[in-house]
Short mmCIF file of C-alpha atoms in Angstrom, two decimals:
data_model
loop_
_atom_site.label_atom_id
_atom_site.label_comp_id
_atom_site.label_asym_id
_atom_site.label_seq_id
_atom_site.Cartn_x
_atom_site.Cartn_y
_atom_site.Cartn_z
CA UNK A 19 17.08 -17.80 -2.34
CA UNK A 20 14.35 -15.74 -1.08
CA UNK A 21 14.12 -14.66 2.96
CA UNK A 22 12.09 -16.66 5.05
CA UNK A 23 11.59 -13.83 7.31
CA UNK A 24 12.33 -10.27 7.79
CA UNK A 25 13.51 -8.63 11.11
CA UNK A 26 14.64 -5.01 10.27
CA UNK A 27 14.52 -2.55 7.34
CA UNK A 28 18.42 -3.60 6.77
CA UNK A 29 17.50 -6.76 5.82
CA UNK A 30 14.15 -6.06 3.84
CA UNK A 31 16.46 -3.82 1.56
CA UNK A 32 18.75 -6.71 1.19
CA UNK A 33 16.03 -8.75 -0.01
CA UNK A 34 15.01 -5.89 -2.20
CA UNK A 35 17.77 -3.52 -2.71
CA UNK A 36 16.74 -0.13 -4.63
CA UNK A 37 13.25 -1.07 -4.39
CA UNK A 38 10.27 1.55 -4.75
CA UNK A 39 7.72 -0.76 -5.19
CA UNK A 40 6.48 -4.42 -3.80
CA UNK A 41 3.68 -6.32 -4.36
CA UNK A 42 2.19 -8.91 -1.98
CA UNK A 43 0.17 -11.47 -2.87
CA UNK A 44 -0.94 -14.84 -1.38
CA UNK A 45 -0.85 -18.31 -3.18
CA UNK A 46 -2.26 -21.73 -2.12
CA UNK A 47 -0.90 -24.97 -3.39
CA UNK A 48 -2.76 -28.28 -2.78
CA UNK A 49 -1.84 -31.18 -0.66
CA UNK A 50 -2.53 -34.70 -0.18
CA UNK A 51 -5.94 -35.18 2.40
CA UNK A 52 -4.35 -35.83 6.03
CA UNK A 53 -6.10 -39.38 7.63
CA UNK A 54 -6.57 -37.34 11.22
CA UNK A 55 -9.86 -35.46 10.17
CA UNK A 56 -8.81 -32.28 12.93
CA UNK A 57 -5.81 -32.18 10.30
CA UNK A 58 -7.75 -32.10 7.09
CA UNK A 59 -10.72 -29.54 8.55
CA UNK A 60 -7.51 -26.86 9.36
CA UNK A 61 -6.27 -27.28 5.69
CA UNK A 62 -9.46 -27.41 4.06
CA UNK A 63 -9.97 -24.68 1.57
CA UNK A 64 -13.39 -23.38 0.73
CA UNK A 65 -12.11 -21.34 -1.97
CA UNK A 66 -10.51 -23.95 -3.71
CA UNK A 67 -12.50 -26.79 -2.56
CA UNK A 68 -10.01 -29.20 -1.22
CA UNK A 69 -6.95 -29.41 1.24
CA UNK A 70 -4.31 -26.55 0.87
CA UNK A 71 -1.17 -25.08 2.16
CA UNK A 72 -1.35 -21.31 2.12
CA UNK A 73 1.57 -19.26 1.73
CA UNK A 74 2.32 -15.44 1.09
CA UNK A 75 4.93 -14.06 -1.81
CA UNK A 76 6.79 -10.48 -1.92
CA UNK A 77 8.07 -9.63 -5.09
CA UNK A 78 9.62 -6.33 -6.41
CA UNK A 79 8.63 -4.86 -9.94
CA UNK A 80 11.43 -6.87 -11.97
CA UNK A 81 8.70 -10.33 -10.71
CA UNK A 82 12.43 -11.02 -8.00
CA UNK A 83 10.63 -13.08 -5.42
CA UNK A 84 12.42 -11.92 -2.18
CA UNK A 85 10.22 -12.90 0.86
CA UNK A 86 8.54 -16.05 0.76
CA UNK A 87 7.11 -16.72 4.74
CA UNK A 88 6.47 -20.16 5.94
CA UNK A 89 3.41 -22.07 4.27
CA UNK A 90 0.32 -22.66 6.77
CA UNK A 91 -2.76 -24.26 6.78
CA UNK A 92 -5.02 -23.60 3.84
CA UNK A 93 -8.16 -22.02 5.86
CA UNK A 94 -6.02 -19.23 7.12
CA UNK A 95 -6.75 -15.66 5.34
CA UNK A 96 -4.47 -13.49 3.42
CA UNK A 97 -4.32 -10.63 5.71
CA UNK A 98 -4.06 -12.97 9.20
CA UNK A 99 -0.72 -14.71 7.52
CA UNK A 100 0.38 -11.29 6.54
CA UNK A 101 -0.19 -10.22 10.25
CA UNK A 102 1.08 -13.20 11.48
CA UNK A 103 4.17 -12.77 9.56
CA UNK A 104 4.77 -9.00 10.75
CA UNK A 105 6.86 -7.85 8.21
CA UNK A 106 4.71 -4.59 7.33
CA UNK A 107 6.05 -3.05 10.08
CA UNK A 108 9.81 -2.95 8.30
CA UNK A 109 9.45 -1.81 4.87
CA UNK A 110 9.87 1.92 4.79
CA UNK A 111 6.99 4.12 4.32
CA UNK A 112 8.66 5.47 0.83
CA UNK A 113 8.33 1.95 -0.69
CA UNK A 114 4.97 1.11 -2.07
CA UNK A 115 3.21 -1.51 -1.37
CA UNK A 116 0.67 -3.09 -3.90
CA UNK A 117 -1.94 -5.86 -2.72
CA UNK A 118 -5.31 -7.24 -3.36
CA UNK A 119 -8.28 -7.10 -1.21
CA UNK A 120 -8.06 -9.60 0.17
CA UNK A 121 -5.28 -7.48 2.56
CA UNK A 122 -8.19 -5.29 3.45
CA UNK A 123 -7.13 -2.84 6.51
CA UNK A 124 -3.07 -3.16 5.87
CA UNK A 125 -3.40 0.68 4.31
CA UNK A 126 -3.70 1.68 8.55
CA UNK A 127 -0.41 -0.34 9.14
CA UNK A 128 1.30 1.07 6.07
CA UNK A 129 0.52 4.55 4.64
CA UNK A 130 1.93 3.98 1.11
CA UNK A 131 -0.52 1.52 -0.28
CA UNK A 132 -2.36 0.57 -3.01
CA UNK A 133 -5.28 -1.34 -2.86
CA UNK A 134 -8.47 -1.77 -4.95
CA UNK A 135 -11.96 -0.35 -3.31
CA UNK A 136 -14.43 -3.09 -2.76
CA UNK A 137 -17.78 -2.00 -3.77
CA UNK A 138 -20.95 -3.30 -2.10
CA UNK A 139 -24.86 -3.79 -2.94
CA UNK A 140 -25.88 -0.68 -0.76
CA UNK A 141 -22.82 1.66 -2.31
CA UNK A 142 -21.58 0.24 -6.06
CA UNK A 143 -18.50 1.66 -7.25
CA UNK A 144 -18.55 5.16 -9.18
CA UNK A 145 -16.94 4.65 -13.06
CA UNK A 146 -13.77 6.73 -11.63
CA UNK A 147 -13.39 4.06 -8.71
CA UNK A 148 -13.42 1.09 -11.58
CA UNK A 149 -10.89 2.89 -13.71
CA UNK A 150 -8.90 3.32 -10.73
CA UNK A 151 -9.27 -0.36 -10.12
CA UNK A 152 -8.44 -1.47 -13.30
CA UNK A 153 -4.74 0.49 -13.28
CA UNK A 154 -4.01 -0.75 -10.12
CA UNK A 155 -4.72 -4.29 -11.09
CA UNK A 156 -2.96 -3.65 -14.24
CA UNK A 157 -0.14 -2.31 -12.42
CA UNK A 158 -0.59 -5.59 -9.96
CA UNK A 159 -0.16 -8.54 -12.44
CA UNK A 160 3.07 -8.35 -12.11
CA UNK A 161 2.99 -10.60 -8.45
CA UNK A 162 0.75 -12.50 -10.11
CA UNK A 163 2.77 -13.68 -13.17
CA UNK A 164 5.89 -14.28 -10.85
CA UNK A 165 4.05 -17.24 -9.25
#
């Protein structure tokens, strides 16, 4: 059974033991519409269009789930329920951690971490910053075919 939370670098490596890499992702599963309409604006999705729970899933490079956090409402971001969470702060800086962008900013909490650049209208991405992006998403599926 996968940890529900993580407290210490002891128990992150139990959860993952021998790990060098581990990828992060977040997931959203939906839910029936709550009557009370303060319920149902909290779990309302806009990227999914429709009421979700959000939840966040650390797996190692065998697809091993081992940290699954409690679910929350489906409006919350990625990164926020990562922060929320807190469990950057205990894996080791030799372990690698892989993400999307939508963890944008968890490269100042963690200095080993991969990430894809986001390009923008003003700066586009050079061909060398796609190439990279395309290895590191290659290198990423692997979190995404464990859910």
């Amino acid at each position: 059974m996968p940890a529900r939370q993580i407290h210490s670098a002891e128990e992150f490596f139990r959860a993952f033991p021998g790990v060098k890499d581990v990828f992060i992702d977040g997931t959203e599963r939906p839910v029936q519409k709550p009557k009370n309409l303060r319920r149902r604006k909290k779990m309302y999705s806009g990227k999914k269009r429709q009421t979700t729970r959000k939840g966040l899933i650390m797996t190692d490079e065998t697809r091993q789930i081992g940290f699954i956090p409690m679910s929350k409402n489906g409006r919350r971001h990625d990164k926020r329920l990562l922060d929320k969470v807190d469990i950057i702060r205990h894996i080791p800086p030799e372990v690698t951690i892989w993400a999307d962008t939508g963890f944008q900013g968890i490269d100042k909490q963690h200095p080993n971490t991969q990430i894809p650049k986001k390009g923008t209208r003003k700066r586009p991405l050079s061909p060398e910053q796609k190439q990279e992006n395309k290895i590191i998403s290659g290198i990423r599926i692997t979190v995404e075919q464990s859910l």
